[in-house]
PDB file of C-alpha atoms in Angstrom:
ATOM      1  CA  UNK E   1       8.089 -26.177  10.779  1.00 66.00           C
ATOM      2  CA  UNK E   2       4.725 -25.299  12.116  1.00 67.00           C
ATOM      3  CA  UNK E   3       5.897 -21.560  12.372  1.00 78.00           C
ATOM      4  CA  UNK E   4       5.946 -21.808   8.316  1.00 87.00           C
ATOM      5  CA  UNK E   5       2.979 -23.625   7.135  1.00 93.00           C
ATOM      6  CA  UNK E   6       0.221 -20.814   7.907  1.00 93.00           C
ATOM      7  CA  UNK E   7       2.201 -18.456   5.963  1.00 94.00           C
ATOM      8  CA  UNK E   8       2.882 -21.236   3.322  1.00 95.00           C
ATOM      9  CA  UNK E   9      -1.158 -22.015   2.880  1.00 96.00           C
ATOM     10  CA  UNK E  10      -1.816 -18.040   2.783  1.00 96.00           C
ATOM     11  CA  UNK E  11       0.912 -17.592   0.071  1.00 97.00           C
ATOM     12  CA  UNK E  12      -0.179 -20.125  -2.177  1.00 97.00           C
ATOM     13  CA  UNK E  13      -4.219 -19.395  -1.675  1.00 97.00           C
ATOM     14  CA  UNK E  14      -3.636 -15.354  -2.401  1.00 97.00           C
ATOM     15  CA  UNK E  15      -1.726 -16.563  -5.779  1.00 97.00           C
ATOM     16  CA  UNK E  16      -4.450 -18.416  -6.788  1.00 97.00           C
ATOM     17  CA  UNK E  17      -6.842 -15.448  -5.466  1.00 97.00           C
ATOM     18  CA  UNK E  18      -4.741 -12.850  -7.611  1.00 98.00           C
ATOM     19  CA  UNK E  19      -4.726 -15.360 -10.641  1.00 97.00           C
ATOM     20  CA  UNK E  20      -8.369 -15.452 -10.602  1.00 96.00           C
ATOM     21  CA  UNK E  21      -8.599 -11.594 -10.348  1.00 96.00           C
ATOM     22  CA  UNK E  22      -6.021 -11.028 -13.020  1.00 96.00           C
ATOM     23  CA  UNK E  23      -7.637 -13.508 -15.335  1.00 96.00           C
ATOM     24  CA  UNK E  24     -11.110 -11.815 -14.514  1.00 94.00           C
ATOM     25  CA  UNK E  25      -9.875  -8.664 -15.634  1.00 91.00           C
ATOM     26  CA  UNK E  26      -8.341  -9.383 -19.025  1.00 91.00           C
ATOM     27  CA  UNK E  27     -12.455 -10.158 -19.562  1.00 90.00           C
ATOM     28  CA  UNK E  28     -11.819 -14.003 -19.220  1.00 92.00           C
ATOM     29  CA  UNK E  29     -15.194 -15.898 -18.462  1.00 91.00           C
ATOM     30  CA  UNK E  30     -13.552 -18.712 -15.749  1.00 90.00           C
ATOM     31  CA  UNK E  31     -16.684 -20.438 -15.660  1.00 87.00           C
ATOM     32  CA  UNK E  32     -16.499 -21.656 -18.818  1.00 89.00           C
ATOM     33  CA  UNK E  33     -12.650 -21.940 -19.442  1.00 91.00           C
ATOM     34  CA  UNK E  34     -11.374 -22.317 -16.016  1.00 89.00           C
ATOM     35  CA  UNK E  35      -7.984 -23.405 -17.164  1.00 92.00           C
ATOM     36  CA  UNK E  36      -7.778 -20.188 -18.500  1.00 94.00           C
ATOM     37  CA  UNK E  37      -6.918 -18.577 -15.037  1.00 95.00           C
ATOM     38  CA  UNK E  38      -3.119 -18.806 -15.466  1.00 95.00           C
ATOM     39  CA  UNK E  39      -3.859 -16.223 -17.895  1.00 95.00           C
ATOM     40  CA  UNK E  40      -3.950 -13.744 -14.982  1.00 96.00           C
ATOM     41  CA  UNK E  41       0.096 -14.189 -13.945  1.00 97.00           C
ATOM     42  CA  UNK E  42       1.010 -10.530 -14.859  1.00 97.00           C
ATOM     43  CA  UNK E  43      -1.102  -9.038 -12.465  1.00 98.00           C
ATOM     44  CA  UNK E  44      -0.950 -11.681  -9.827  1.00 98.00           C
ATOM     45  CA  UNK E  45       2.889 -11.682 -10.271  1.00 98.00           C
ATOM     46  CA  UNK E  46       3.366  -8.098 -10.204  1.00 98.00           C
ATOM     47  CA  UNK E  47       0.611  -7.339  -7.132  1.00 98.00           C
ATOM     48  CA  UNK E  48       2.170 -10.732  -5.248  1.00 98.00           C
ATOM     49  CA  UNK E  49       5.741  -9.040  -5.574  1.00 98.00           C
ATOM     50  CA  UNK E  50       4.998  -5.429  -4.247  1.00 98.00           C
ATOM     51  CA  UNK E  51       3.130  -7.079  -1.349  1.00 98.00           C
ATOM     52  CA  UNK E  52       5.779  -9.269  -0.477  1.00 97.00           C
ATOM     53  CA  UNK E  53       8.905  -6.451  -0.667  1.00 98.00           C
ATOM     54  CA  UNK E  54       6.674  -4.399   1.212  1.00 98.00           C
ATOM     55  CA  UNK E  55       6.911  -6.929   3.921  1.00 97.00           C
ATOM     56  CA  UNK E  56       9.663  -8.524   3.541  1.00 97.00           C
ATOM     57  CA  UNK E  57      11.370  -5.260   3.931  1.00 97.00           C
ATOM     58  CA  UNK E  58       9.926  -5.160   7.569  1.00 97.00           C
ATOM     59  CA  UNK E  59      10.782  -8.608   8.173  1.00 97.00           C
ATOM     60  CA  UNK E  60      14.784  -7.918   7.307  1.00 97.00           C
ATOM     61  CA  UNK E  61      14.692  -4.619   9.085  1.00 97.00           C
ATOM     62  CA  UNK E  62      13.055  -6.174  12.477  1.00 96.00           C
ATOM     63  CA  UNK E  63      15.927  -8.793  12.457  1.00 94.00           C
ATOM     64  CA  UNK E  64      18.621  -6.026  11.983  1.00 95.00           C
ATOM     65  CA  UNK E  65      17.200  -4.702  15.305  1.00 94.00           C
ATOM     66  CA  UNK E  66      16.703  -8.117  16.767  1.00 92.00           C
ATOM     67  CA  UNK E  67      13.379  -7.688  17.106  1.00 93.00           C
ATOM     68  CA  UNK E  68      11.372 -11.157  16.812  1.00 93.00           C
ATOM     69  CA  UNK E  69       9.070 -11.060  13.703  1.00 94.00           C
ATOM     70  CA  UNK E  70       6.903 -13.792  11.794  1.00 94.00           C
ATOM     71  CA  UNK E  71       7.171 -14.635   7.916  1.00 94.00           C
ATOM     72  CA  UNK E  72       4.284 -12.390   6.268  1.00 96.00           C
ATOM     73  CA  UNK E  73       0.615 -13.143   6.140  1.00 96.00           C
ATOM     74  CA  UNK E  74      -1.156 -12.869   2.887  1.00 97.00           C
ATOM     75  CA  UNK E  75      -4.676 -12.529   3.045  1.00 96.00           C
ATOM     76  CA  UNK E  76      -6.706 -13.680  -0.062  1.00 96.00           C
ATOM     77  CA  UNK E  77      -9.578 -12.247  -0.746  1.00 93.00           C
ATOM     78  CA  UNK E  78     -12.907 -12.519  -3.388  1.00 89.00           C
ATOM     79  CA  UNK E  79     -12.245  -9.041  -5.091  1.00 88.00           C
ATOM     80  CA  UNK E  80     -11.077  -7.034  -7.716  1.00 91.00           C
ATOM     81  CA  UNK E  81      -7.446  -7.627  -6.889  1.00 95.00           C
ATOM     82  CA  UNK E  82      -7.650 -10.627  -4.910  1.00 96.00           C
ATOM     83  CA  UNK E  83      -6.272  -9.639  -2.017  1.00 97.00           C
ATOM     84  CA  UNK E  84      -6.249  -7.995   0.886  1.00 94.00           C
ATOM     85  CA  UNK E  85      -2.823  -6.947   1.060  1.00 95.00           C
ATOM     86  CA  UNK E  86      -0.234  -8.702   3.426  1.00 95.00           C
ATOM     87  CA  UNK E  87       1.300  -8.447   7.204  1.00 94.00           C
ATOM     88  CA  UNK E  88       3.749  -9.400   9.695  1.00 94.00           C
ATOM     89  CA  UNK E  89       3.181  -9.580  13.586  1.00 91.00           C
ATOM     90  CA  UNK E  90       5.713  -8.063  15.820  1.00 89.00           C
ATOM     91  CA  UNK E  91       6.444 -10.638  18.693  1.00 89.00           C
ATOM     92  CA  UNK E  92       8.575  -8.814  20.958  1.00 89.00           C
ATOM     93  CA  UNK E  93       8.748  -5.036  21.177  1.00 87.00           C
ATOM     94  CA  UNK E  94      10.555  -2.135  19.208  1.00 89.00           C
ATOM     95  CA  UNK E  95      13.812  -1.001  21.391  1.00 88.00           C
ATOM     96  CA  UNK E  96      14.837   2.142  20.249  1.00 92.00           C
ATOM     97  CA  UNK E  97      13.211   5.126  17.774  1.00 93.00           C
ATOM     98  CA  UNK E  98      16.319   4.277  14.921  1.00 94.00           C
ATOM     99  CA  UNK E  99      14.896   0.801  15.151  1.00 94.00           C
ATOM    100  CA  UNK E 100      11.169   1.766  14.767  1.00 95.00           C
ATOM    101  CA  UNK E 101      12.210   4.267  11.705  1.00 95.00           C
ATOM    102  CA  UNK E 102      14.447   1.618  10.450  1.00 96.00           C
ATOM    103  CA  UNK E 103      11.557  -0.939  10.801  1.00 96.00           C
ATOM    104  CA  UNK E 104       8.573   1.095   9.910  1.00 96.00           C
ATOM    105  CA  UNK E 105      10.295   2.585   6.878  1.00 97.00           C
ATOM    106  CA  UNK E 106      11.740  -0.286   4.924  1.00 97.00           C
ATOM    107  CA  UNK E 107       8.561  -1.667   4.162  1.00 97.00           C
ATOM    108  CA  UNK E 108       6.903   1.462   2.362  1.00 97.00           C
ATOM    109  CA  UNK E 109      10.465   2.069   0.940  1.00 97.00           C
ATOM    110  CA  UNK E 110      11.112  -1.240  -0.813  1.00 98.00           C
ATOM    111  CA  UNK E 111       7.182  -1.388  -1.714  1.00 97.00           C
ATOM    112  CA  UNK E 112       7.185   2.153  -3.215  1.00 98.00           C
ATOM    113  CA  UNK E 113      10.509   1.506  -5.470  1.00 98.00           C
ATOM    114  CA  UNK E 114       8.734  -1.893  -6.825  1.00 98.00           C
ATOM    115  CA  UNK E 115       5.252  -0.253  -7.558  1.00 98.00           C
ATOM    116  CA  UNK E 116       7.230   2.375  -9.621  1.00 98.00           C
ATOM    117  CA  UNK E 117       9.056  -0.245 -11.733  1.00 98.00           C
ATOM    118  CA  UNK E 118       5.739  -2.064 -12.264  1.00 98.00           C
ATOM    119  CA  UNK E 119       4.050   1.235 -13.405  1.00 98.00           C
ATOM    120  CA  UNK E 120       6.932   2.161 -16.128  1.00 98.00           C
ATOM    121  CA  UNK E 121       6.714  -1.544 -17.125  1.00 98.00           C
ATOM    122  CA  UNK E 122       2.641  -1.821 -16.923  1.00 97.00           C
ATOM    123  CA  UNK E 123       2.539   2.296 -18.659  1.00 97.00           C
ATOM    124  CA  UNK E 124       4.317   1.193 -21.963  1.00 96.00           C
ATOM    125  CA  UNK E 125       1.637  -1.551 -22.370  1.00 95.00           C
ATOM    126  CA  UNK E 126      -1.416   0.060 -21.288  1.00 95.00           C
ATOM    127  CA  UNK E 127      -3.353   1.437 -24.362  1.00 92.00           C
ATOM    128  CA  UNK E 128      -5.069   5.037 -24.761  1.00 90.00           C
ATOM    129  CA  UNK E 129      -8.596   4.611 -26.151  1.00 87.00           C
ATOM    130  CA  UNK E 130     -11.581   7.385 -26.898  1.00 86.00           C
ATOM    131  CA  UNK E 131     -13.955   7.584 -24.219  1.00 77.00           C
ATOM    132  CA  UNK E 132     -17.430   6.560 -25.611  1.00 70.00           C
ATOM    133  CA  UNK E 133     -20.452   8.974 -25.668  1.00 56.00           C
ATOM    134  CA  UNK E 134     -23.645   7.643 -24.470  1.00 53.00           C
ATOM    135  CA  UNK E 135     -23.831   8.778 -20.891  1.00 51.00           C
ATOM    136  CA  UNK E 136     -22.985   5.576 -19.368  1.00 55.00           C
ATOM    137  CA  UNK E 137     -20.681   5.853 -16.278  1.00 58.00           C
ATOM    138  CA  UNK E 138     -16.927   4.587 -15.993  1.00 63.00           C
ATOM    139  CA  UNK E 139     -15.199   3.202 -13.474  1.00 72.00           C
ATOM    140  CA  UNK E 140     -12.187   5.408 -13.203  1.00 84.00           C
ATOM    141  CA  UNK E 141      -8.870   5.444 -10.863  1.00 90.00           C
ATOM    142  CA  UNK E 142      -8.132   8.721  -9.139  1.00 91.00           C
ATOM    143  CA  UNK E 143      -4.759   9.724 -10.189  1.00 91.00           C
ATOM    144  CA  UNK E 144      -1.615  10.954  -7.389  1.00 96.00           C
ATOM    145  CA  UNK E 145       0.794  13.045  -8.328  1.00 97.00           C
ATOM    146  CA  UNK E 146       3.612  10.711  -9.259  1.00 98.00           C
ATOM    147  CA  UNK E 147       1.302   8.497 -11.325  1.00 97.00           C
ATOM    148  CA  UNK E 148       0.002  11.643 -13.074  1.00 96.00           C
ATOM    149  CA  UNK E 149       4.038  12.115 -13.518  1.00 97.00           C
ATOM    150  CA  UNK E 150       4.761   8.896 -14.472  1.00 97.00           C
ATOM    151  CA  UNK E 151       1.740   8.933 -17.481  1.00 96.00           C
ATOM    152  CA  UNK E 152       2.724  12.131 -18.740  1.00 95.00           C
ATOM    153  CA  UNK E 153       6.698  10.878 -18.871  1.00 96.00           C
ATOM    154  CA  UNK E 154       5.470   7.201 -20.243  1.00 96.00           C
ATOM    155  CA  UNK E 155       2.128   8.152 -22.124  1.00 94.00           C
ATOM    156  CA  UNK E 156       3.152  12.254 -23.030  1.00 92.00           C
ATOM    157  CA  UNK E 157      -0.588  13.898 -22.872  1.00 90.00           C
ATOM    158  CA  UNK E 158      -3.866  12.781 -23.139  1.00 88.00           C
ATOM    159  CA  UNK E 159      -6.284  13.930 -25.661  1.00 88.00           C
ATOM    160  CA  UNK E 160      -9.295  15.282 -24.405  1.00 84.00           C
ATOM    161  CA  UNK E 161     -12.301  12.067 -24.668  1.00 81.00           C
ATOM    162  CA  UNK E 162      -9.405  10.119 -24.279  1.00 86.00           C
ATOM    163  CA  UNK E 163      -8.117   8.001 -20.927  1.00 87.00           C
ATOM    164  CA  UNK E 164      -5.756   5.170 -20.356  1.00 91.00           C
ATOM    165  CA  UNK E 165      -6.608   1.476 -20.123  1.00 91.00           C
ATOM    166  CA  UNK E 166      -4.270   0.165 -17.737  1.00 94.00           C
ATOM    167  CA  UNK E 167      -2.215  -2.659 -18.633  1.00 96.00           C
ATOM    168  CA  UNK E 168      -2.760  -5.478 -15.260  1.00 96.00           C
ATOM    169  CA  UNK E 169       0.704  -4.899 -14.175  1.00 98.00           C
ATOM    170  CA  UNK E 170       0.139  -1.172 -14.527  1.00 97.00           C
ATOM    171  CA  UNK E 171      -2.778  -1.554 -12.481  1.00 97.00           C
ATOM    172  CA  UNK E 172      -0.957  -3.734  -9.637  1.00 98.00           C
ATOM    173  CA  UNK E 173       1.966  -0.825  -9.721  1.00 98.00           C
ATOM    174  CA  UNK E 174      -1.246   1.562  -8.938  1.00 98.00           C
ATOM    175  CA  UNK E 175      -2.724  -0.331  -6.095  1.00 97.00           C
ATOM    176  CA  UNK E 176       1.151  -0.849  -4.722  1.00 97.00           C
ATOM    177  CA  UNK E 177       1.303   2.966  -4.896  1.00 98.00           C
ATOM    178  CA  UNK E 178      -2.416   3.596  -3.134  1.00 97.00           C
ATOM    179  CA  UNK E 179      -1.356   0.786  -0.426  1.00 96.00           C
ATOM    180  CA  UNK E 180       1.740   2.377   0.385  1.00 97.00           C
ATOM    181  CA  UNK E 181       0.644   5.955   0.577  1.00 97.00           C
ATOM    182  CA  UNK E 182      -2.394   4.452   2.833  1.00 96.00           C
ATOM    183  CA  UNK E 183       0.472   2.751   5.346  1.00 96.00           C
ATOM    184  CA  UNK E 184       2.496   6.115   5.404  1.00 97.00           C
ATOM    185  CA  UNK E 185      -0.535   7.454   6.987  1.00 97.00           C
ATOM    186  CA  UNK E 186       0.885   9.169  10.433  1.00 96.00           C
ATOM    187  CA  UNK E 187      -1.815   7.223  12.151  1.00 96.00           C
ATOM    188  CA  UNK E 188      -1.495   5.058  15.159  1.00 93.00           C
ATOM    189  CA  UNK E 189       0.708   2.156  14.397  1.00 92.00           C
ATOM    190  CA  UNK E 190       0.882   2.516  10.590  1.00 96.00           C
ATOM    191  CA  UNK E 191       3.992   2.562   9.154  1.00 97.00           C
ATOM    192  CA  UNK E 192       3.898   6.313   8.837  1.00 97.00           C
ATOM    193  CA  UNK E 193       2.704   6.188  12.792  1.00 96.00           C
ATOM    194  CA  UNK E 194       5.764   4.431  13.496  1.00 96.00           C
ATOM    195  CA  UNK E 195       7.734   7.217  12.339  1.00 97.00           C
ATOM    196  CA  UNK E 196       5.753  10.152  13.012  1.00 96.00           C
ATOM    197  CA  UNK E 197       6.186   8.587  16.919  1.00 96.00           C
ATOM    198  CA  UNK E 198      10.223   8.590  16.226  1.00 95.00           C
ATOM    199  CA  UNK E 199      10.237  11.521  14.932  1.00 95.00           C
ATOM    200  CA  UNK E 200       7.786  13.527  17.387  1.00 94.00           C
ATOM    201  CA  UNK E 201       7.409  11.356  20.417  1.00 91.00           C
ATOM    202  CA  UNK E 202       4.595  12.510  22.574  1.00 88.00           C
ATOM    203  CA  UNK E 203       3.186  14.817  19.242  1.00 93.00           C
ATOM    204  CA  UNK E 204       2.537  11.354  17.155  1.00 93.00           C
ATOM    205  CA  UNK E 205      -1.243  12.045  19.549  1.00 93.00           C
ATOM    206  CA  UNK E 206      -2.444  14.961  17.815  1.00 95.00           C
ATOM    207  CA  UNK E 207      -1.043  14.282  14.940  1.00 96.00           C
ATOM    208  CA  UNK E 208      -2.774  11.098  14.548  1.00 96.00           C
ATOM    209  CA  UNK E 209      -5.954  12.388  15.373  1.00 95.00           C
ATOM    210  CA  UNK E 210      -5.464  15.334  13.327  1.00 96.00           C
ATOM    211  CA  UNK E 211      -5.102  13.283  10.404  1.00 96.00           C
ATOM    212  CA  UNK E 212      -8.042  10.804  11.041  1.00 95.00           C
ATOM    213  CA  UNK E 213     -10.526  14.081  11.198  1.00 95.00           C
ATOM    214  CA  UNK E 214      -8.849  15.198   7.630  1.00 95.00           C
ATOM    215  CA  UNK E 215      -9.459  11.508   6.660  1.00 95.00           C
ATOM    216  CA  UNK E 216     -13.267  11.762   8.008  1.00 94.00           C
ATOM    217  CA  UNK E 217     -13.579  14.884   5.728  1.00 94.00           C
ATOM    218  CA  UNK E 218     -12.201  13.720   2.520  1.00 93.00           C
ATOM    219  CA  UNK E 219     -14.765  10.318   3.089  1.00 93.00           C
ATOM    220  CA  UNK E 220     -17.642  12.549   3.404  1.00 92.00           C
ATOM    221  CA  UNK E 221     -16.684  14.990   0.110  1.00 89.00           C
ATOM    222  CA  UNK E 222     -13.950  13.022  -1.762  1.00 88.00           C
ATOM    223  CA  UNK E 223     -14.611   9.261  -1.414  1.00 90.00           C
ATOM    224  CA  UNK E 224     -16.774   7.325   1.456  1.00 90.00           C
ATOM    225  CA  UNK E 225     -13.730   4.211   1.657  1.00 91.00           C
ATOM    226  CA  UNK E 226     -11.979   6.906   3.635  1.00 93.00           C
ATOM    227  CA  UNK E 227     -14.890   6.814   6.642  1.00 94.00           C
ATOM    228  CA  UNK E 228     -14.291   3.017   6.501  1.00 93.00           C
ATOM    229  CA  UNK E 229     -10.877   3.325   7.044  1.00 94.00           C
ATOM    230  CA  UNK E 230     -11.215   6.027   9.698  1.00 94.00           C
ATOM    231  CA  UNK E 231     -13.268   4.152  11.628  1.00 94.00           C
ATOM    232  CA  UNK E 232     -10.573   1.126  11.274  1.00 93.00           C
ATOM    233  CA  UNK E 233      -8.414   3.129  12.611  1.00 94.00           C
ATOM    234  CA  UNK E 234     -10.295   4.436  15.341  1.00 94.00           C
ATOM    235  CA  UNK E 235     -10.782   1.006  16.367  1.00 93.00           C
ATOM    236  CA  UNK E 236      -7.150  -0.481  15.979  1.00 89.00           C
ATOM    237  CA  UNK E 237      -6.312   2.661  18.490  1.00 92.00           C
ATOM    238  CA  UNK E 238      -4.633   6.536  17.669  1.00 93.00           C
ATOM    239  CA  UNK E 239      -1.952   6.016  20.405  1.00 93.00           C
ATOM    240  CA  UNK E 240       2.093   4.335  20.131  1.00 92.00           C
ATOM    241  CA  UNK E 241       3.012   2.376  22.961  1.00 90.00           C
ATOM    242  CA  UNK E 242       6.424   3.859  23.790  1.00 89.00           C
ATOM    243  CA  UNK E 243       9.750   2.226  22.905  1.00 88.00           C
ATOM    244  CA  UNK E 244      11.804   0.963  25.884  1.00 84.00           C
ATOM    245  CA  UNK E 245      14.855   3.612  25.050  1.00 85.00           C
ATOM    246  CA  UNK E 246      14.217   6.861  23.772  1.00 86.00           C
ATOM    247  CA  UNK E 247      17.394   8.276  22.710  1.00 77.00           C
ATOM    248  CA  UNK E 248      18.491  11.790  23.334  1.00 76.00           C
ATOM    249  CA  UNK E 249      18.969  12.782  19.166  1.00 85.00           C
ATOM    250  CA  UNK E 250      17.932  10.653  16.070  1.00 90.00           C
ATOM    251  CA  UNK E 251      20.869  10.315  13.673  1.00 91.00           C
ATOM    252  CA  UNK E 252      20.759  13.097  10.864  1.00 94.00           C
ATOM    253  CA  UNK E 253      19.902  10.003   8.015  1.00 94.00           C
ATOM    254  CA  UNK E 254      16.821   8.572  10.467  1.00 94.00           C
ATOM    255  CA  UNK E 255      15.743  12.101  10.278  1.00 95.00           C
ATOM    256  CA  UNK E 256      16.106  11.704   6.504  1.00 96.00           C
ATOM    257  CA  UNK E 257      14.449   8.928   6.462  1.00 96.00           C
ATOM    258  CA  UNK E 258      11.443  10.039   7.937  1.00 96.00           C
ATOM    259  CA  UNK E 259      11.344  12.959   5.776  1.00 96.00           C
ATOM    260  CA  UNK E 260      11.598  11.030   2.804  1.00 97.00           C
ATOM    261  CA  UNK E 261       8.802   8.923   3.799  1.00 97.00           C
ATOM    262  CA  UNK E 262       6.670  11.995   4.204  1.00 96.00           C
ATOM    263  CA  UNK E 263       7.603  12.909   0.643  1.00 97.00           C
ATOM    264  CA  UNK E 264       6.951   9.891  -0.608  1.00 98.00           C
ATOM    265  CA  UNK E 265       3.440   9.798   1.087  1.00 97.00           C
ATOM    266  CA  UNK E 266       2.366  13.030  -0.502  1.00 97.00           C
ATOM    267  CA  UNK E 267       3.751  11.973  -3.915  1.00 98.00           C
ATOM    268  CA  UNK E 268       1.425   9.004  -3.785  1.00 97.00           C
ATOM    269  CA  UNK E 269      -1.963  10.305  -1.759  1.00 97.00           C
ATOM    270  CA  UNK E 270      -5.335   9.686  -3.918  1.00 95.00           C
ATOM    271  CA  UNK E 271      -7.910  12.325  -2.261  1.00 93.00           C
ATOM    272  CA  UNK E 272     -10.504   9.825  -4.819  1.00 90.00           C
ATOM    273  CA  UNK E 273      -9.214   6.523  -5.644  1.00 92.00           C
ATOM    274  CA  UNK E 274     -11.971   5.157  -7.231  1.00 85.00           C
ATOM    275  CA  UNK E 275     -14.915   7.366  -8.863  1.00 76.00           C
ATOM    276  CA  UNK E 276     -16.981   7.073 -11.623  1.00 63.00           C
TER     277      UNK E 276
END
C-alpha cells in the first residue's frame, strides 16, 4: 500500500492546485468566495487528463517490456496552471532499443492525441475579441504550427486588432501541446532522447548537445525560459546510459515511430511561448 499513497497525496493536492488555477483564471477572486474554486474543473480536468495519459502511457508501455515502473508523480505547484507537470521513475533498466522507443514514445503519443481533442473542444468555446488601443501590453501565447492549424480550421481567420481568448480547456490543450513538444526534445533522457538514442546510438551525443546550443540561442533572441531549461538540462546530463541489448536492426514500425515523433515535435515547437 505504501507504494500508492505518495502518488495518491500528489494526485489529489495537484487537483486542488489546478482547481485553484482554473478558478483564478475565469477572474474568480478566491479570497472572498473560496467555495467558488470548483469553478475551475474545466481546466483542472482537462490539464489533469493530458498529464496523466502522458504518463500513464509510459507506465503501460514499461510493463509491456517488463520494465519495473512507479504510478506517476504529480507535482503541484503555486502558478498559472498549477502544476508542474507529472513523472514516473524507472526502477530497473531499459533492455532493448524497441523497448526504449516503445517506452519513450507512448507517453508523448497518448499526451499529444489528448491535447488535440482538448484544443478542438476548448477552440469552439474560446471567444475572438478586438484588441484594445491604449498601449498597454498583453500577455500573449506564441502559436506552433498545428495550433495555428487547428485556429484557422476551428476559428477560420482572424481579423486584424483581433486575437483569441482561450477558452480554459483550450488553454490546458495548449500547455499539453508546449509540454509534449518540450519532452520530444532529442536531449539527454527526454522522451525524444530516448529515441533519438534508439534510433542513432552513439550519435544521440552530438545531437543532444547540438540541440541544447540551438536551445541557448533561441533563450537569448526568442524567449529567456529556454536558458532555464538549457541549463536544466545541462545539469540532469546530455549523455544515455546504454541499453543492455542493442539489436542488430530496429523493426521498420519502431523506425516509424521515431519518425513520427519527430514530426510531431516540429508540429508542436513554440520558438516564443509566452511574449507580450
Amino acid at each position: 500500500m505504501k507504494k500508492y499513497i505518495t502518488p495518491l497525496i500528489l494526485f489529489c493536492a495537484t487537483v486542488l492546485t489546478t482547481l485553484f488555477a482554473g478558478a483564478l483564471q475565469q477572474g474568480i477572486n478566491l479570497l472572498k468566495e473560496p467555495f467558488r474554486i470548483w469553478e475551475g474543473y474545466p481546466f483542472s480536468l482537462s490539464i489533469i487528463t493530458i498529464l496523466l495519459g502522458h504518463e500513464m502511457g509510459h507506465y503501460f508501455a514499461s510493463k509491456a517490456h517488463r520494465t519495473k515502473a512507479t504510478l506517476p508523480y504529480f507535482i503541484p505547484a503555486p502558478s498559472i496552471i498549477g502544476t508542474f507537470g507529472a513523472f514516473i521513475k524507472m526502477k530497473s533498466p531499459i533492455l532493448t532499443r524497441k523497448a526504449l522507443i516503445d517506452i519513450g514514445a507512448a507517453g508523448p503519443l497518448v499526451g499529444f492525441f489528448l491535447s488535440v481533442a482538448a484544443c478542438i473542444i476548448g477552440l469552439r468555446m474560446s471567444k475572438i475579441i478586438p484588441l484594445t488601443r491604449g498601449g498597454e501590453d498583453f500577455f500573449v501565447l506564441g502559436d506552433s504550427i498545428l495550433f495555428s492549424l487547428l485556429v484557422k480550421l476551428i476559428l477560420g481567420d482572424i481579423p486584424a486588432g483581433y486575437d483569441v481568448v482561450l477558452s480554459p480547456v483550450a488553454f490546458a490543450g495548449w500547455i499539453g501541446l508546449f509540454v509534449t513538444s518540450m519532452n520530444l526534445l532529442p536531449v539527454g533522457q527526454l522522451d525524444g532522447g530516448h529515441i533519438a538514442y534508439a534510433l542513432f546510438g552513439r550519435f544521440h551525443s552530438y545531437i543532444s548537445r547540438t540541440v541544447i546550443f540551438l536551445i541557448a540561442f533561441l533563450g537569448i533572441f526568442y524567449w529567456y525560459g529556454w536558458l532555464v531549461w538549457a541549463l536544466l538540462l545541462l545539469f540532469l546530463g546530455l549523455d544515455h546510459p546504454p541499453v543492455l541489448f542493442w539489436e542488430n536492426r530496429l523493426s521498420l514500425s519502431r523506425r516509424i515511430i521515431g519518425g513520427v515523433a519527430f514530426l510531431i515535435f516540429i508540429f508542436t515547437f513554440v520558438p516564443a511561448p509566452f511574449k507580450f
